[in-house]
Amino acid sequence: MKLVTGVIQPHRLDDVKSALEAAGIRGMTVSEASGYGRQKGHTEVYRGAEYTVDLVPKVRIEVLVGDADAPSVVDVVVNAAQTGKIGDGKVWTVPVDDVARVRTGEHGDAAL
Amino acid sequence: MELDTGATAWMLTSASLVLLMTPGLALFYGGMVRGKSVLNMMMMSFGAIAVTGVIYVLWGWSMSYGADVGGILGNPFDQFALQGAIYDEAGEFLIDDFGVPAIVGVGFQATFAIITVALISGAIADRVKFGTWMVFVALWVTFAYFPMAHMVWGGGLLSGDGPFVIGDAAPIDFAGGTVVHINAGAAALVLALVVGKRKGFGTEPMRPHNLTLVMLGAALLWFGWFGFNGGSAFTADGFAGLAWVNTTAATAAAVLGWLVVEKLRDGSATSLGAASGIVAGLVAITPAAGSVSPLGSLAIGVIAGGLSAWAVGLKFKLGFDDSLDVVGIHLVAGLWGTVSIGLLATETGLLYGGGINQLAVQAIIAVVAIAFAAIVTYILAIILKAVMGWRVSEEVEVNGIDLAVHGESAYEGLQSGSVIKEVRA
C-alpha cells in the first residue's frame, strides 16, 4: 500500500477530485495547508505598511492506494493540478505498513 | 419654554445613535488587531461605556455643565447625581431653549464622553492591563474630558464667553473637533509614548485579522455620526439637515481622498483605506458641520482623507506605536477640521471674505486643546504607570491577551476538552 500526498494550488482541487473519481478512487483527505517553494510569498499593504506574507495558501490531498495503482494516481493528480506556472505544488508517494478501516476492523488492502 | 416633541424625539434618537458609535468603534478597532487580542480590544470600548456611563450621571454632567469654576470646569457637587438637572422647583421637567427636556441633553452628552475616551484605546492595543485601562477611563473623563467639554461647550475658556474672541470671530466647535478628536488624539499620542511599543512593532507583521469587522464598524460609526453631528443642532430643523448633508459630503470625499493617495503610493485602493477614509472625513467635518457649505464640506473631506492617509505613516518614521492610528486620523483630521473653519466658514472664513480672525481663533483653541489634553494625560499616565503598571507581561502579549486577561478566546480552533463545572458557585 502507498500513501499519495499532493500539495496543490487551491483552485485546482475540484478538478483533481473529479479526475480521481473518474479514475475510480473513492476517497481522499483534504486539508488546508500553507507553505512556500520557488513561488515565494506576496506583499500586502495596510495603511501604507507593507508586509510580506511568506506562506502561500495551498491544499494538501492524501489518498491511500494499492501498490499497483500508485503511479497512475500520481499521474492523475499531476495532470489535473497542472497549470504550468510556478507554485503548482508537488505530489509524492510513501510506503504504508498497514491500514485499518475503523468501522469494520479490516486490515490491509481490504481496508482501502 | 414649551416642550417640542419633534425636537425631543430627534434628540433621543441622536443620543441613541451616538451610543451605537462605541460598539461600532469596538468592531472597527477589533477587526484591526490580531485575532489573539480582538476581545481585549473590544472590551476596552465596552469598558469605557460602563465606567463613563456610571461616572457621567454621578459627576460628569455637573463637571461639564454645572456651576463654572474658573472657566476650566463645572463644580462636580453642583449637580452631583443629576440633582437639579432634571426637575424645576415645581417638579416639572426642566426644558431647554430648544424645547427639549434637560435630561435628554444629559443622555446625549454622556454618549460623547463615552466615545471620546474609547477612541484612545486604539493607540495602546494588544498590550495593556485591563484594570489599568478601566481606572484610566475614570480618571481621564474626569480630568480631561469634562473640563474640555466645559471649556468649549459649557461657557468656559474656549467658548464664545472666553478670552479667545477676536473681533466678530468666536471659537467654533460644532460637535467636538477639540473636545472629542483633538482631545482623544493628543491623549493617544501621549499614551502611546508612555506605554511603549508592542513587542515586534515594525519588525513583525501585525496585519488586521478581520477587515469585514472593520468595514462594519466604519459603517456603524458613519450611521451613528448622524446623531453626533445632526444632534448637535439640538433640535430637528434645517440646521440639523445641513449638518447631516455636510457630514455625508465630507465623508464621501474623504474616502476618495484616502483611496487616491493609497492607489498612487501603494498601488491598491484598499478596504481598510476606505474604512479609514470614512472616519477621517467624519472627524474633520465634526467641528465644521454647522458653519460651512456642502461645497466647503467636500473640500474639508477630500483633504482630510488625503492628509490622514499620509499621516498614518508617521508613526513608523518617528518610532511610536500608535497601533490603530488614533493620532494619524483623530488628531490630524481633528486639527484640520478645526482650523478649516477659519478658511471655509460661510460667515467668517478667510475664503469667504471674513478676514484672518476666525482662522487665528481656531488655531489658538486647537493649540490650547492639544496642550491641555497632552499635559493632563501625561500626568495621569505616569501616575498609573507607577501605581498599577500599564503593560501585561511579554509572555502574555505574545501568546495573546484575550486568554490571559479575559479567560476567553474569540475564535474556535481545533481543540478538545470537557466541562469542568457548569456554573462556578
XYZ file of C-alpha atoms in Angstrom:
537
model
C 0.000 0.000 0.000
C 1.054 3.550 -0.675
C 0.090 6.996 0.565
C -0.047 9.515 -2.240
C 0.221 13.066 -0.928
C -0.156 16.153 -3.075
C 0.274 19.793 -2.185
C -1.522 21.711 -4.907
C -2.975 25.053 -5.843
C -6.302 25.513 -4.001
C -8.157 26.404 -7.190
C -7.217 23.043 -8.777
C -8.872 20.991 -6.030
C -12.193 20.450 -7.785
C -10.521 19.249 -10.978
C -8.231 16.897 -9.066
C -11.181 15.490 -7.147
C -13.181 14.904 -10.347
C -10.211 13.286 -12.068
C -9.620 10.950 -9.129
C -13.283 9.998 -9.065
C -13.145 9.273 -12.802
C -10.094 7.077 -12.146
C -12.058 5.046 -9.607
C -10.559 6.466 -6.427
C -13.368 6.546 -3.888
C -11.972 8.702 -1.115
C -9.352 11.178 -0.078
C -8.480 13.526 2.764
C -8.189 17.237 2.063
C -6.694 19.834 4.354
C -5.769 23.472 4.078
C -2.044 23.997 4.152
C 0.363 26.859 3.794
C 3.930 26.934 2.709
C 6.359 28.230 0.181
C 8.636 26.936 -2.518
C 10.017 28.667 -5.562
C 6.813 30.702 -5.781
C 7.727 32.675 -2.615
C 5.065 34.787 -0.904
C 3.425 38.075 -1.736
C 3.150 41.545 -0.221
C 0.107 43.139 1.400
C -0.273 46.801 2.326
C -2.303 48.008 5.315
C -2.498 51.786 5.817
C 0.752 52.131 3.937
C 2.620 49.498 5.980
C 3.886 46.792 3.676
C 4.005 43.222 4.929
C 5.495 40.263 3.135
C 3.407 37.173 3.502
C 5.883 34.313 3.093
C 3.423 31.451 3.386
C 1.093 30.913 0.489
C -2.184 29.025 0.915
C -2.178 25.505 -0.545
C -4.361 22.434 -0.360
C -2.970 19.088 0.768
C -4.670 15.949 -0.506
C -3.948 12.461 0.757
C -5.031 9.261 -0.929
C -4.336 5.684 0.212
C -3.982 3.264 -2.704
C -2.773 -0.214 -3.508
C 0.859 -0.544 -4.660
C -0.112 -1.126 -8.298
C -2.346 1.953 -8.508
C 0.124 4.446 -7.029
C 1.944 5.563 -10.229
C -1.285 6.140 -12.148
C -2.862 8.049 -9.257
C 0.175 10.319 -9.121
C -0.191 10.963 -12.850
C -3.895 11.698 -12.494
C -3.216 14.259 -9.762
C -0.349 15.872 -11.675
C -2.357 16.172 -14.872
C -5.399 17.611 -13.120
C -3.476 20.046 -10.903
C -1.088 21.384 -13.519
C -1.288 24.982 -14.711
C 2.333 25.251 -15.814
C 3.064 28.190 -13.538
C 5.405 28.376 -10.549
C 3.527 27.298 -7.428
C 1.689 24.285 -8.850
C 2.987 22.146 -5.995
C 4.300 18.603 -5.618
C 2.988 15.063 -5.398
C 4.824 12.228 -3.659
C 4.358 8.633 -2.630
C 5.415 6.849 0.541
C 5.012 3.192 1.518
C 2.428 2.333 4.164
C 2.844 -0.654 6.536
C -0.790 -1.227 7.318
C -4.225 0.379 7.038
C -7.238 -0.424 9.212
C -10.859 0.507 8.500
C -12.293 1.783 11.765
C -15.892 0.696 11.104
C -15.132 -2.966 10.376
C -11.666 -3.560 11.747
C -10.466 -4.854 8.350
C -6.748 -4.558 7.647
C -4.572 -4.218 4.569
C -5.886 -3.977 1.008
C -9.403 -4.809 2.215
C -9.426 -1.568 4.181
C -8.627 0.636 1.166
C -40.181 77.067 27.224
C -42.845 74.727 25.901
C -41.972 71.105 25.183
C -41.175 70.483 21.498
C -41.932 66.830 20.931
C -40.342 66.764 17.459
C -37.064 68.170 18.744
C -37.186 65.864 21.766
C -37.750 62.820 19.579
C -34.789 63.757 17.403
C -32.518 64.340 20.386
C -33.440 60.984 21.945
C -32.754 59.387 18.570
C -29.450 61.232 18.256
C -28.332 60.145 21.723
C -29.110 56.535 20.810
C -27.220 56.874 17.513
C -24.135 58.274 19.260
C -24.179 55.485 21.854
C -24.160 52.980 18.965
C -20.887 54.508 17.759
C -18.892 52.989 20.593
C -19.825 49.364 19.848
C -19.179 50.353 16.219
C -15.742 51.552 17.258
C -15.203 48.243 19.052
C -15.784 46.442 15.734
C -13.652 48.943 13.799
C -10.746 48.538 16.220
C -11.373 44.846 16.920
C -11.015 43.882 13.274
C -7.742 45.783 13.013
C -5.889 43.929 15.756
C -4.604 40.383 15.642
C -7.059 37.562 16.295
C -5.474 36.736 19.630
C -6.389 40.122 21.114
C -9.693 41.089 19.485
C -11.758 40.533 22.634
C -9.490 42.733 24.730
C -9.669 45.459 22.086
C -13.462 45.333 22.039
C -13.644 45.171 25.822
C -11.713 48.428 26.064
C -14.640 50.116 24.282
C -17.312 48.296 26.260
C -15.398 49.026 29.463
C -15.383 52.709 28.506
C -19.175 52.592 28.136
C -19.587 51.021 31.559
C -17.219 53.264 33.514
C -18.178 56.515 31.796
C -21.878 55.698 31.909
C -21.715 55.435 35.699
C -19.483 58.459 36.208
C -21.465 60.684 33.888
C -24.630 60.579 35.983
C -22.628 60.974 39.206
C -20.343 63.924 38.414
C -19.743 64.010 34.634
C -22.710 66.196 33.767
C -22.058 68.513 36.697
C -18.361 68.911 35.818
C -19.294 69.696 32.198
C -22.329 71.922 32.603
C -22.567 72.698 36.331
C -21.630 75.968 38.014
C -18.431 77.363 36.458
C -15.136 77.144 38.361
C -12.531 79.480 36.838
C -13.626 78.844 33.256
C -11.948 75.412 33.443
C -14.591 73.058 34.804
C -18.024 72.784 36.303
C -18.425 72.180 40.020
C -18.826 68.403 40.409
C -21.021 68.865 43.510
C -23.329 71.439 41.935
C -25.493 68.854 40.183
C -23.979 65.671 41.646
C -26.016 62.613 40.638
C -28.076 64.975 38.462
C -29.603 66.794 41.458
C -31.290 69.847 40.000
C -30.589 68.782 36.431
C -33.924 67.049 35.850
C -36.816 68.924 37.506
C -37.607 72.551 38.280
C -38.892 73.762 41.673
C -42.434 72.837 40.717
C -41.408 69.260 39.991
C -41.841 69.665 36.227
C -39.166 68.529 33.791
C -36.690 71.301 33.014
C -36.981 72.283 29.343
C -34.034 73.817 27.443
C -34.124 76.698 24.942
C -34.973 74.294 22.115
C -37.991 72.813 23.887
C -36.101 69.628 24.794
C -36.125 68.312 28.376
C -32.745 68.882 30.042
C -32.487 65.209 30.980
C -32.452 64.320 27.261
C -29.425 66.586 26.888
C -27.709 64.725 29.729
C -28.133 61.463 27.849
C -26.913 62.982 24.594
C -23.781 64.444 26.216
C -22.984 61.236 28.119
C -22.629 59.371 24.833
C -19.977 61.878 23.675
C -17.867 61.337 26.773
C -18.089 57.561 26.222
C -16.960 57.545 22.586
C -14.167 60.058 23.213
C -12.322 58.027 25.825
C -12.957 54.809 23.883
C -11.208 56.337 20.845
C -7.926 56.489 22.779
C -7.802 52.709 23.240
C -6.685 52.183 19.635
C -3.290 53.710 20.417
C -2.426 51.085 23.034
C -3.886 47.924 21.518
C -2.774 44.413 22.469
C -0.610 45.252 25.462
C -2.175 46.944 28.496
C -3.675 45.644 31.716
C -7.460 45.817 31.610
C -7.635 47.122 35.189
C -5.270 49.989 34.441
C -7.353 50.897 31.397
C -10.584 50.952 33.412
C -9.037 53.240 36.031
C -7.573 55.420 33.279
C -11.044 55.789 31.735
C -12.436 57.064 35.033
C -9.562 59.490 35.594
C -9.336 60.706 32.011
C -13.006 61.558 31.564
C -12.905 63.319 34.939
C -9.740 65.379 34.459
C -9.517 65.734 30.671
C -12.915 65.249 29.021
C -15.329 67.000 31.387
C -13.124 70.108 31.761
C -12.628 70.298 27.984
C -16.382 69.932 27.398
C -16.935 72.681 29.961
C -14.321 74.971 28.429
C -15.715 74.622 24.906
C -19.434 73.951 25.338
C -20.171 74.856 28.945
C -19.328 78.558 28.750
C -15.661 78.178 29.757
C -12.341 79.498 28.444
C -12.577 78.091 24.923
C -16.193 79.139 24.321
C -17.619 82.365 22.942
C -17.702 83.634 26.541
C -13.946 83.100 26.980
C -10.956 85.334 26.189
C -10.249 83.895 22.730
C -12.694 86.054 20.789
C -11.127 88.301 18.155
C -13.446 90.897 16.632
C -16.556 89.086 15.452
C -14.799 85.715 15.457
C -15.643 83.437 18.396
C -14.329 79.861 18.722
C -16.379 77.363 16.712
C -16.529 73.685 17.634
C -19.869 72.399 16.404
C -19.749 68.780 17.574
C -16.333 68.076 19.010
C -13.238 68.837 16.926
C -11.429 69.975 20.065
C -13.468 68.284 22.802
C -13.577 64.867 21.146
C -10.964 64.432 18.437
C -8.043 66.689 19.348
C -8.580 65.688 22.970
C -8.545 61.938 22.225
C -5.843 62.238 19.564
C -3.416 64.139 21.789
C -4.119 61.727 24.648
C -3.461 58.814 22.294
C -0.074 60.210 21.294
C 0.990 60.727 24.910
C -0.285 57.325 25.988
C 1.429 55.524 23.098
C 4.704 57.152 24.182
C 4.290 56.367 27.902
C 3.040 52.811 27.398
C 5.624 51.946 24.738
C 5.640 49.791 21.644
C 4.158 46.356 21.164
C 6.743 43.607 21.064
C 7.662 43.209 17.416
C 6.392 46.626 16.314
C 7.903 47.495 12.965
C 9.530 44.087 12.520
C 6.750 41.506 12.794
C 3.671 41.691 10.583
C 0.626 42.870 12.538
C -1.980 42.685 9.856
C -5.636 43.353 10.674
C -7.227 39.995 11.396
C -10.719 40.744 10.090
C -11.321 43.580 7.650
C -15.029 42.763 7.342
C -15.433 43.724 11.011
C -13.511 46.922 10.299
C -15.876 47.859 7.471
C -18.950 47.015 9.526
C -17.566 49.156 12.330
C -16.867 52.065 9.985
C -20.417 51.834 8.640
C -21.858 51.934 12.173
C -19.659 54.903 13.023
C -20.942 56.792 9.965
C -24.539 55.942 10.870
C -24.034 56.963 14.486
C -22.345 60.185 13.405
C -25.670 61.483 12.076
C -26.683 61.724 15.712
C -23.296 63.149 16.662
C -23.417 65.990 14.134
C -27.128 66.152 13.332
C -27.957 66.089 17.037
C -25.508 68.898 17.718
C -28.061 71.258 16.187
C -30.019 70.424 19.405
C -33.291 70.440 17.521
C -34.892 68.973 14.417
C -34.548 71.755 11.867
C -32.733 72.861 8.718
C -29.541 73.316 10.708
C -29.625 69.610 11.602
C -30.278 68.854 7.949
C -27.294 70.956 6.871
C -25.094 69.120 9.376
C -26.372 65.783 8.019
C -25.594 66.664 4.398
C -22.237 68.241 5.261
C -21.326 65.113 7.224
C -22.096 62.841 4.311
C -20.460 65.088 1.700
C -17.200 65.375 3.643
C -17.095 61.670 4.432
C -17.695 60.590 0.855
C -14.978 62.973 -0.348
C -12.584 61.715 2.335
C -12.960 58.127 1.137
C -11.940 59.250 -2.345
C -9.068 61.332 -0.954
C -7.689 58.396 1.015
C -8.075 55.915 -1.839
C -6.339 58.174 -4.370
C -3.333 58.664 -2.090
C -3.183 54.925 -1.470
C -3.529 53.987 -5.103
C -0.727 56.338 -6.105
C 1.566 55.449 -3.199
C 0.908 51.763 -2.524
C -0.655 50.534 -5.745
C -4.044 49.441 -4.381
C -7.228 51.088 -3.207
C -7.869 49.045 -0.066
C -10.931 48.283 2.041
C -9.036 49.372 5.150
C -8.279 52.636 3.355
C -11.956 53.185 2.565
C -12.972 52.463 6.163
C -10.220 54.751 7.449
C -11.186 57.497 4.995
C -14.739 57.332 6.326
C -13.518 58.021 9.843
C -11.081 60.758 8.750
C -13.883 62.572 6.925
C -16.303 62.219 9.831
C -13.682 63.558 12.230
C -12.772 66.566 10.087
C -16.356 67.688 9.462
C -17.334 67.324 13.125
C -16.339 70.834 14.274
C -17.361 72.442 10.980
C -20.679 70.786 10.109
C -22.754 73.760 11.254
C -20.751 76.587 9.732
C -19.656 75.529 6.252
C -21.454 74.857 2.963
C -21.750 71.429 1.359
C -19.143 72.568 -1.174
C -16.816 73.544 1.675
C -17.504 70.152 3.247
C -16.288 68.402 0.107
C -13.002 70.342 0.348
C -12.662 69.549 4.067
C -13.338 65.860 3.407
C -11.034 65.267 0.455
C -8.137 66.989 2.218
C -8.855 65.113 5.472
C -8.761 61.769 3.645
C -5.519 62.534 1.829
C -3.873 64.087 4.869
C -4.674 61.181 7.192
C -3.648 58.607 4.583
C -0.257 60.310 4.602
C -0.148 60.839 8.380
C -0.631 57.176 9.318
C 2.922 56.531 8.082
C 4.445 58.985 10.552
C 4.495 56.524 13.451
C 6.972 54.308 11.626
C 9.215 57.267 10.773
C 9.025 58.740 14.278
C 9.044 55.386 16.063
C 5.954 55.445 18.273
C 3.425 52.625 18.277
C 0.053 54.343 17.893
C -1.264 50.926 16.989
C -4.500 51.800 15.199
C -3.607 55.354 14.120
C -5.650 57.396 16.563
C -3.110 60.207 16.095
C -2.939 59.944 12.316
C -6.708 60.056 11.993
C -8.297 61.760 15.014
C -5.581 64.275 15.906
C -4.609 65.124 12.330
C -8.132 65.250 10.852
C -9.457 66.859 14.052
C -6.848 69.614 13.770
C -7.552 70.104 10.086
C -11.304 70.248 10.669
C -10.935 72.744 13.494
C -8.616 75.012 11.505
C -10.566 74.596 8.242
C -13.409 76.566 9.798
C -11.154 79.616 9.682
C -10.919 79.195 5.926
C -14.337 77.883 4.970
C -16.928 79.151 7.467
C -19.502 80.867 5.283
C -19.905 83.813 7.644
C -16.391 84.451 8.967
C -13.976 82.285 6.927
C -10.953 83.713 5.140
C -12.008 82.339 1.754
C -15.456 83.921 2.178
C -14.009 87.383 2.812
C -14.190 87.094 6.595
C -10.555 88.005 7.143
C -7.989 86.260 9.271
C -9.693 86.487 12.675
C -11.597 83.182 12.602
C -8.509 81.344 11.390
C -6.478 82.782 14.257
C -9.157 81.903 16.831
C -9.417 78.336 15.533
C -5.634 77.884 15.591
C -5.477 79.171 19.162
C -8.201 76.873 20.521
C -6.627 73.921 18.711
C -3.241 74.579 20.311
C -4.759 75.135 23.768
C -6.772 71.917 23.423
C -3.667 69.906 22.425
C -1.627 71.327 25.294
C -4.354 70.735 27.869
C -5.062 67.174 26.735
C -1.381 66.260 26.475
C -0.439 67.605 29.913
C -3.396 66.069 31.766
C -2.974 62.730 30.004
C 0.759 62.646 30.695
C 0.253 63.234 34.421
C -2.437 60.531 34.634
C -0.386 58.101 32.550
C 2.782 58.329 34.638
C 0.847 58.076 37.906
C -0.848 54.911 36.648
C 2.479 53.579 35.373
C 3.948 53.942 38.871
C 0.930 52.724 40.842
C -0.646 49.977 38.702
C 1.660 49.476 35.713
C 0.424 49.589 32.133
C 1.924 46.554 30.467
C 0.989 42.904 30.606
C 3.972 40.542 30.654
C 5.795 39.885 27.410
C 4.647 36.269 27.538
C 1.004 37.333 27.754
C 1.474 39.815 24.931
C 2.992 37.195 22.642
C 0.575 34.398 23.496
C -2.433 36.701 23.258
C -4.022 38.965 25.801
C -7.541 37.565 25.421
C -6.836 34.255 27.089
C -4.558 35.604 29.814
C -6.592 38.662 30.781
C -10.193 37.730 29.984
C -10.044 33.937 30.159
C -11.582 33.657 26.695
C -10.617 33.210 23.071
C -12.543 34.807 20.232
C -12.302 32.029 17.711
C -12.561 28.273 17.987
C -9.593 26.338 16.713
C -9.019 22.606 16.801
C -9.412 21.769 20.459
C -10.704 19.181 22.856
C -11.712 19.432 26.462
C -14.508 18.721 28.851
C -16.888 20.672 31.041
C -15.339 21.009 34.476
C -18.212 22.706 36.210
C -21.287 24.199 34.581
C -21.608 27.195 36.865
C -18.997 28.323 39.292
C -20.584 28.993 42.635
